[in-house]
Amino acid sequence: MPHGAHAHGVHGKPPTREQRWARFKESPLLPAGVLVLILAAAAGLFAGSYTYSMADPAPHSIPVAVVGPYERGDGRTFLDGMEEALNASVKVRPYPGAGPARAAVEEQEVFAVFDVRRGGRSVAVELSGASGATVAEVLGDAAAAVGRETGVTVTVRDIKPLQEGDPRGLALFYVSLAAVIIGFVGAIQLSVHARALTPAERVAFTAAYAMLGAFAIAAAVDWLLGALDLPFAESWAILALTMFAAGMVFTMFNTLVGRWAMLPTWGLMVLLGNPSSGGAVSWPLLPSPLGAIGRWLPPGASVNAQHTAVYFAGHQHAFPFLVLAGWALVSSAVFWIWRHRHPGSRDTQPAHAAG
């Protein structure tokens, strides 16, 4: 072909619009241009989602236990003041005594206990920092202010404090965040650097890095840094299940949408899942839709299970484990059923069989 034929068409004519568009689609410029737009949008969405959920947390529904003569005199005045101070977000649940009320704290059914005494002239506010540091701070500040306004004597103490190495309750959020991010990044790296793995091998190696990675996270936080005193075996299992679920979610999307799998994975896990997990800001302070959705996503389930394991031993719930297992199983099943569509695999048939 003569020099310049590509530039001017086959017969020396300038290429048509259709020819230019065809060449552009086949070149790396199109996916690069699309990525520029996607990354710009992702940057705005990333900042927006975290700012929306965490920058200015406001109480929406905070269940608290109340014991004593709270319906009479100053007791009623104090509770009405709390309702007004927190925009009617306090949901009072009466209990027959301090014992059942504190048991409700252990079961994470309530965030604090209001013990009304002396005919309502004094209130002992028993907070649970381990249930949510941000919620405990909101309740403690509001109780002190309302007590001054109403003339009720208020004492505040934390009956379930956070560990010394985690004074703001953020360590578990970071631990779970690491498991989620490394979980799907590991699957991305397998798809790039071990593209020819068979489906069974891909699942096996995902499980392998989940187990080893979870051990490394738990060991670094507990043994190396001493930031948290973890129930090691349980925390390790939670982190491993989280990493495996995150890895298989990417693998599922890679099977369904190919090279664009990062988009739904990032949206589900990072843009939506992490801000709504309840780790950085407790669920009662999140915008209502996020507080409801977060429990059903892997980041929220991981934070929930880890939080209970560390601070409420003996009161673990099955729900977060079912959520993590559900994502892992569904993602693995989708990948396995449509494994022939996955962009990476290798032919395992013998050469003579293929012939």
Short mmCIF file of C-alpha atoms in Angstrom, two decimals:
data_model
loop_
_atom_site.label_atom_id
_atom_site.label_comp_id
_atom_site.label_asym_id
_atom_site.label_seq_id
_atom_site.Cartn_x
_atom_site.Cartn_y
_atom_site.Cartn_z
CA MET A 1 0.00 0.00 0.00
CA PRO A 2 1.49 3.39 -0.97
CA HIS A 3 2.69 5.70 1.77
CA GLY A 4 -0.18 7.83 3.09
CA ALA A 5 -2.90 5.50 1.86
CA HIS A 6 -4.28 5.16 5.39
CA ALA A 7 -4.41 8.90 5.82
CA HIS A 8 -6.24 9.55 2.57
CA GLY A 9 -8.27 6.39 2.08
CA VAL A 10 -7.68 3.50 -0.26
CA HIS A 11 -7.76 5.56 -3.48
CA GLY A 12 -6.13 8.71 -2.14
CA LYS A 13 -9.43 10.19 -0.97
CA PRO A 14 -9.80 11.62 2.54
CA PRO A 15 -11.36 9.06 4.93
CA THR A 16 -15.08 9.37 5.46
CA ARG A 17 -16.67 10.15 8.81
CA GLU A 18 -17.67 6.50 9.17
CA GLN A 19 -14.09 5.37 8.53
CA ARG A 20 -12.68 7.82 11.06
CA TRP A 21 -15.20 6.68 13.67
CA ALA A 22 -14.40 3.00 12.97
CA ARG A 23 -10.68 3.66 13.41
CA PHE A 24 -11.31 5.64 16.60
CA LYS A 25 -13.39 2.80 18.08
CA GLU A 26 -10.62 0.29 17.34
CA SER A 27 -7.91 2.49 18.84
CA PRO A 28 -7.06 2.79 22.56
CA LEU A 29 -8.29 6.40 22.49
CA LEU A 30 -11.95 5.47 22.98
CA PRO A 31 -11.58 3.44 26.22
CA ALA A 32 -9.03 6.00 27.47
CA GLY A 33 -11.50 8.83 26.86
CA VAL A 34 -14.29 6.91 28.54
CA LEU A 35 -12.02 6.27 31.53
CA VAL A 36 -11.25 9.98 31.85
CA LEU A 37 -14.97 10.74 32.14
CA ILE A 38 -15.60 7.83 34.50
CA LEU A 39 -12.71 8.76 36.79
CA ALA A 40 -13.85 12.38 36.95
CA ALA A 41 -17.38 11.27 37.86
CA ALA A 42 -16.04 8.74 40.37
CA ALA A 43 -13.97 11.43 42.09
CA GLY A 44 -17.03 13.61 42.58
CA LEU A 45 -19.21 10.71 43.67
CA PHE A 46 -16.56 9.45 46.10
CA ALA A 47 -16.22 12.82 47.81
CA GLY A 48 -19.96 13.39 47.71
CA SER A 49 -20.96 10.04 49.18
CA TYR A 50 -18.59 10.34 52.14
CA THR A 51 -19.47 14.00 52.76
CA TYR A 52 -23.19 13.27 52.59
CA SER A 53 -23.00 10.48 55.14
CA MET A 54 -20.20 11.59 57.48
CA ALA A 55 -19.54 15.34 57.36
CA ASP A 56 -22.53 16.44 59.44
CA PRO A 57 -24.13 13.41 61.14
CA ALA A 58 -27.56 14.06 62.62
CA PRO A 59 -29.62 11.73 64.83
CA HIS A 60 -32.57 9.99 63.21
CA SER A 61 -33.66 7.17 65.50
CA ILE A 62 -31.78 6.39 68.72
CA PRO A 63 -33.41 3.70 70.89
CA VAL A 64 -32.70 4.17 74.61
CA ALA A 65 -33.83 2.24 77.67
CA VAL A 66 -35.55 4.05 80.54
CA VAL A 67 -36.22 2.78 84.05
CA GLY A 68 -37.82 4.42 87.06
CA PRO A 69 -40.71 6.92 87.35
CA TYR A 70 -40.09 8.56 84.02
CA GLU A 71 -43.75 9.48 83.36
CA ARG A 72 -44.05 11.83 86.35
CA GLY A 73 -42.80 15.30 87.17
CA ASP A 74 -39.26 16.23 86.27
CA GLY A 75 -38.61 12.82 84.72
CA ARG A 76 -41.15 13.56 82.00
CA THR A 77 -39.76 17.06 81.63
CA PHE A 78 -36.26 15.71 81.11
CA LEU A 79 -37.36 13.19 78.46
CA ASP A 80 -39.39 15.84 76.65
CA GLY A 81 -36.30 18.05 76.70
CA MET A 82 -34.22 15.26 75.17
CA GLU A 83 -36.82 14.80 72.45
CA GLU A 84 -36.71 18.50 71.65
CA ALA A 85 -32.91 18.72 71.79
CA LEU A 86 -32.47 15.77 69.42
CA ASN A 87 -35.38 16.55 67.08
CA ALA A 88 -37.63 13.72 68.30
CA SER A 89 -35.01 11.12 67.41
CA VAL A 90 -34.89 9.48 70.87
CA LYS A 91 -37.05 6.34 70.97
CA VAL A 92 -37.78 5.52 74.62
CA ARG A 93 -38.20 1.86 75.57
CA PRO A 94 -39.29 1.26 79.18
CA TYR A 95 -37.75 -1.63 81.16
CA PRO A 96 -38.73 -2.96 84.59
CA GLY A 97 -35.27 -2.47 86.07
CA ALA A 98 -31.62 -1.66 85.50
CA GLY A 99 -30.69 -5.32 84.93
CA PRO A 100 -32.97 -5.91 81.93
CA ALA A 101 -32.06 -2.48 80.55
CA ARG A 102 -28.32 -3.26 80.66
CA ALA A 103 -29.00 -6.64 79.08
CA ALA A 104 -30.64 -4.76 76.20
CA VAL A 105 -27.43 -2.75 75.86
CA GLU A 106 -25.45 -5.98 75.60
CA GLU A 107 -27.81 -7.22 72.89
CA GLN A 108 -27.33 -3.87 71.08
CA GLU A 109 -31.04 -3.17 71.22
CA VAL A 110 -30.52 0.23 72.90
CA PHE A 111 -27.67 2.73 72.98
CA ALA A 112 -28.06 4.01 76.55
CA VAL A 113 -30.01 3.66 79.79
CA PHE A 114 -31.83 6.58 81.42
CA ASP A 115 -32.29 5.69 85.09
CA VAL A 116 -34.81 8.17 86.52
CA ARG A 117 -34.45 8.61 90.29
CA ARG A 118 -35.80 10.65 93.21
CA GLY A 119 -39.17 11.18 91.59
CA GLY A 120 -37.56 12.48 88.43
CA ARG A 121 -35.32 15.05 90.12
CA SER A 122 -32.17 13.18 89.02
CA VAL A 123 -31.31 11.01 86.03
CA ALA A 124 -28.34 8.68 85.70
CA VAL A 125 -27.44 8.43 82.02
CA GLU A 126 -25.53 5.23 81.32
CA LEU A 127 -23.96 5.40 77.89
CA SER A 128 -22.44 2.64 75.78
CA GLY A 129 -19.46 4.03 73.91
CA ALA A 130 -18.86 0.60 72.40
CA SER A 131 -22.31 0.71 70.79
CA GLY A 132 -21.32 3.84 68.91
CA ALA A 133 -18.92 6.57 69.98
CA THR A 134 -20.69 9.24 67.96
CA VAL A 135 -24.11 8.31 69.37
CA ALA A 136 -22.75 8.24 72.93
CA GLU A 137 -21.24 11.70 72.44
CA VAL A 138 -24.51 13.10 71.07
CA LEU A 139 -26.56 11.62 73.93
CA GLY A 140 -24.09 12.68 76.62
CA ASP A 141 -23.89 16.30 75.40
CA ALA A 142 -27.65 16.57 75.00
CA ALA A 143 -28.35 15.06 78.44
CA ALA A 144 -26.00 17.50 80.19
CA ALA A 145 -27.53 20.48 78.39
CA VAL A 146 -31.13 19.39 79.05
CA GLY A 147 -30.31 18.78 82.71
CA ARG A 148 -29.07 22.35 83.10
CA GLU A 149 -32.16 23.74 81.36
CA THR A 150 -34.70 21.70 83.32
CA GLY A 151 -33.03 21.73 86.72
CA VAL A 152 -32.70 17.94 86.73
CA THR A 153 -29.48 16.56 88.20
CA VAL A 154 -27.80 14.51 85.46
CA THR A 155 -24.86 12.16 85.89
CA VAL A 156 -23.27 10.60 82.84
CA ARG A 157 -21.03 7.54 82.74
CA ASP A 158 -19.93 5.06 80.11
CA ILE A 159 -20.84 1.52 81.14
CA LYS A 160 -19.40 -0.03 77.96
CA PRO A 161 -16.31 1.96 77.01
CA LEU A 162 -14.18 1.52 73.92
CA GLN A 163 -10.74 -0.05 74.21
CA GLU A 164 -7.85 2.29 75.05
CA GLY A 165 -6.20 1.79 71.67
CA ASP A 166 -9.41 2.76 69.85
CA PRO A 167 -10.79 5.85 71.67
CA ARG A 168 -12.96 6.98 68.74
CA GLY A 169 -14.14 3.54 67.68
CA LEU A 170 -12.64 3.87 64.20
CA ALA A 171 -10.14 1.01 64.29
CA LEU A 172 -12.74 -1.62 63.44
CA PHE A 173 -13.91 0.50 60.51
CA TYR A 174 -10.36 0.67 59.14
CA VAL A 175 -9.85 -3.05 59.71
CA SER A 176 -13.00 -3.90 57.77
CA LEU A 177 -12.18 -1.31 55.10
CA ALA A 178 -8.82 -2.97 54.54
CA ALA A 179 -10.47 -6.36 54.14
CA VAL A 180 -13.00 -5.02 51.61
CA ILE A 181 -10.48 -3.07 49.51
CA ILE A 182 -7.79 -5.76 49.45
CA GLY A 183 -10.50 -8.35 48.82
CA PHE A 184 -11.56 -6.97 45.46
CA VAL A 185 -8.14 -5.55 44.54
CA GLY A 186 -6.77 -9.08 44.96
CA ALA A 187 -9.35 -10.38 42.50
CA ILE A 188 -8.40 -7.62 40.07
CA GLN A 189 -4.75 -8.62 40.30
CA LEU A 190 -5.62 -12.27 39.72
CA SER A 191 -7.53 -11.26 36.59
CA VAL A 192 -4.49 -9.31 35.32
CA HIS A 193 -1.50 -11.39 36.39
CA ALA A 194 -3.05 -14.88 36.58
CA ARG A 195 -5.49 -14.55 33.73
CA ALA A 196 -5.25 -18.20 32.69
CA LEU A 197 -6.48 -19.69 35.97
CA THR A 198 -9.28 -22.21 35.60
CA PRO A 199 -12.54 -21.31 37.40
CA ALA A 200 -11.83 -23.71 40.26
CA GLU A 201 -8.30 -22.38 40.63
CA ARG A 202 -9.57 -18.79 40.64
CA VAL A 203 -11.97 -19.51 43.50
CA ALA A 204 -9.27 -21.42 45.39
CA PHE A 205 -6.69 -18.65 45.09
CA THR A 206 -9.29 -16.06 46.10
CA ALA A 207 -9.97 -18.09 49.24
CA ALA A 208 -6.22 -18.46 49.84
CA TYR A 209 -5.38 -14.75 49.76
CA ALA A 210 -8.51 -14.05 51.83
CA MET A 211 -7.31 -16.40 54.58
CA LEU A 212 -3.72 -15.15 54.58
CA GLY A 213 -4.68 -11.50 54.18
CA ALA A 214 -7.20 -11.68 57.02
CA PHE A 215 -4.56 -13.24 59.27
CA ALA A 216 -2.12 -10.44 58.38
CA ILE A 217 -4.69 -7.72 59.15
CA ALA A 218 -5.65 -9.21 62.52
CA ALA A 219 -2.03 -9.86 63.48
CA ALA A 220 -0.93 -6.33 62.57
CA VAL A 221 -3.74 -4.63 64.50
CA ASP A 222 -3.61 -6.88 67.57
CA TRP A 223 -0.16 -8.43 67.95
CA LEU A 224 2.03 -5.83 66.22
CA LEU A 225 0.34 -2.51 67.07
CA GLY A 226 -1.71 -3.54 70.10
CA ALA A 227 -4.47 -1.15 69.02
CA LEU A 228 -7.21 -3.69 69.65
CA ASP A 229 -7.55 -6.79 71.77
CA LEU A 230 -9.26 -9.02 69.23
CA PRO A 231 -10.94 -12.38 69.77
CA PHE A 232 -8.41 -13.57 67.24
CA ALA A 233 -10.05 -16.65 65.73
CA GLU A 234 -13.45 -14.98 65.34
CA SER A 235 -12.02 -11.73 63.98
CA TRP A 236 -9.82 -13.69 61.55
CA ALA A 237 -12.84 -15.63 60.30
CA ILE A 238 -14.89 -12.45 59.82
CA LEU A 239 -12.10 -10.73 57.90
CA ALA A 240 -11.47 -13.80 55.74
CA LEU A 241 -15.15 -14.09 54.83
CA THR A 242 -15.24 -10.36 54.07
CA MET A 243 -12.21 -10.55 51.77
CA PHE A 244 -13.52 -13.63 49.98
CA ALA A 245 -16.95 -12.05 49.47
CA ALA A 246 -15.39 -8.84 48.11
CA GLY A 247 -13.12 -10.80 45.79
CA MET A 248 -15.93 -12.91 44.42
CA VAL A 249 -18.14 -9.85 43.90
CA PHE A 250 -15.51 -8.43 41.53
CA THR A 251 -15.10 -11.84 39.89
CA MET A 252 -18.86 -12.00 39.34
CA PHE A 253 -18.97 -8.56 37.75
CA ASN A 254 -15.88 -9.40 35.68
CA THR A 255 -17.82 -12.36 34.32
CA LEU A 256 -20.92 -10.30 33.59
CA VAL A 257 -19.50 -7.03 32.25
CA GLY A 258 -15.86 -7.82 31.46
CA ARG A 259 -13.27 -5.06 31.69
CA TRP A 260 -15.74 -2.60 33.22
CA ALA A 261 -16.24 -4.77 36.31
CA MET A 262 -14.47 -2.23 38.51
CA LEU A 263 -17.35 0.22 38.10
CA PRO A 264 -20.13 -1.77 39.81
CA THR A 265 -17.66 -3.21 42.34
CA TRP A 266 -16.37 0.23 43.34
CA GLY A 267 -19.89 1.64 43.45
CA LEU A 268 -21.25 -1.18 45.60
CA MET A 269 -18.33 -1.58 48.00
CA VAL A 270 -16.79 1.89 48.27
CA LEU A 271 -19.27 4.55 47.21
CA LEU A 272 -22.27 2.92 48.89
CA GLY A 273 -21.01 0.19 51.21
CA ASN A 274 -18.29 1.91 53.25
CA PRO A 275 -20.11 5.18 54.08
CA SER A 276 -23.21 3.21 55.13
CA SER A 277 -21.31 0.57 57.12
CA GLY A 278 -21.83 2.24 60.50
CA GLY A 279 -18.11 2.08 61.21
CA ALA A 280 -17.13 5.75 61.01
CA VAL A 281 -20.59 7.11 61.87
CA SER A 282 -23.11 4.96 63.74
CA TRP A 283 -26.26 3.95 61.89
CA PRO A 284 -28.64 6.14 63.97
CA LEU A 285 -26.70 9.21 62.78
CA LEU A 286 -26.58 8.25 59.10
CA PRO A 287 -29.16 9.45 56.58
CA SER A 288 -32.05 7.00 56.88
CA PRO A 289 -31.65 5.23 53.49
CA LEU A 290 -27.96 4.57 54.13
CA GLY A 291 -28.64 3.29 57.64
CA ALA A 292 -31.10 0.75 56.25
CA ILE A 293 -29.06 -0.32 53.22
CA GLY A 294 -25.71 -0.60 54.98
CA ARG A 295 -26.60 -3.69 57.00
CA TRP A 296 -27.20 -5.66 53.79
CA LEU A 297 -23.85 -4.91 52.14
CA PRO A 298 -20.52 -6.64 52.86
CA PRO A 299 -18.79 -3.61 54.47
CA GLY A 300 -21.66 -3.03 56.90
CA ALA A 301 -22.02 -6.72 57.71
CA SER A 302 -18.27 -6.97 58.36
CA VAL A 303 -18.24 -3.95 60.70
CA ASN A 304 -21.33 -5.24 62.49
CA ALA A 305 -19.91 -8.74 63.06
CA GLN A 306 -16.47 -7.44 64.07
CA HIS A 307 -17.93 -4.86 66.42
CA THR A 308 -20.02 -7.44 68.25
CA ALA A 309 -17.14 -9.91 68.42
CA VAL A 310 -14.82 -7.35 70.04
CA TYR A 311 -17.17 -5.51 72.39
CA PHE A 312 -20.18 -7.77 72.98
CA ALA A 313 -18.73 -11.25 73.36
CA GLY A 314 -21.40 -13.89 73.79
CA HIS A 315 -24.03 -11.78 72.04
CA GLN A 316 -23.05 -12.34 68.42
CA HIS A 317 -25.85 -12.28 65.84
CA ALA A 318 -26.22 -14.54 62.83
CA PHE A 319 -27.44 -11.79 60.48
CA PRO A 320 -24.07 -10.23 59.47
CA PHE A 321 -22.60 -13.68 58.80
CA LEU A 322 -25.60 -14.57 56.65
CA VAL A 323 -25.14 -11.34 54.69
CA LEU A 324 -21.44 -12.03 54.04
CA ALA A 325 -22.06 -15.68 53.22
CA GLY A 326 -24.95 -14.72 50.95
CA TRP A 327 -22.82 -12.32 48.89
CA ALA A 328 -20.01 -14.88 48.69
CA LEU A 329 -22.30 -17.71 47.61
CA VAL A 330 -24.35 -15.72 45.11
CA SER A 331 -21.24 -14.18 43.54
CA SER A 332 -19.52 -17.56 43.33
CA ALA A 333 -22.62 -19.17 41.84
CA VAL A 334 -23.01 -16.48 39.18
CA PHE A 335 -19.32 -16.78 38.29
CA TRP A 336 -19.51 -20.57 38.11
CA ILE A 337 -22.68 -20.71 36.02
CA TRP A 338 -21.34 -18.20 33.48
CA ARG A 339 -17.65 -19.07 33.87
CA HIS A 340 -17.32 -19.52 30.10
CA ARG A 341 -17.86 -15.74 29.79
CA HIS A 342 -15.05 -14.84 32.18
CA PRO A 343 -12.28 -13.04 30.25
CA GLY A 344 -9.56 -15.22 31.76
CA SER A 345 -9.25 -19.00 31.66
CA ARG A 346 -7.24 -21.67 29.92
CA ASP A 347 -8.12 -24.73 27.94
CA THR A 348 -7.67 -27.77 30.17
CA GLN A 349 -8.53 -30.34 27.48
CA PRO A 350 -5.71 -32.63 26.33
CA ALA A 351 -4.36 -31.76 22.89
CA HIS A 352 -5.63 -34.99 21.30
CA ALA A 353 -9.13 -34.42 22.72
CA ALA A 354 -9.22 -30.93 21.33
CA GLY A 355 -8.15 -32.30 17.94
#
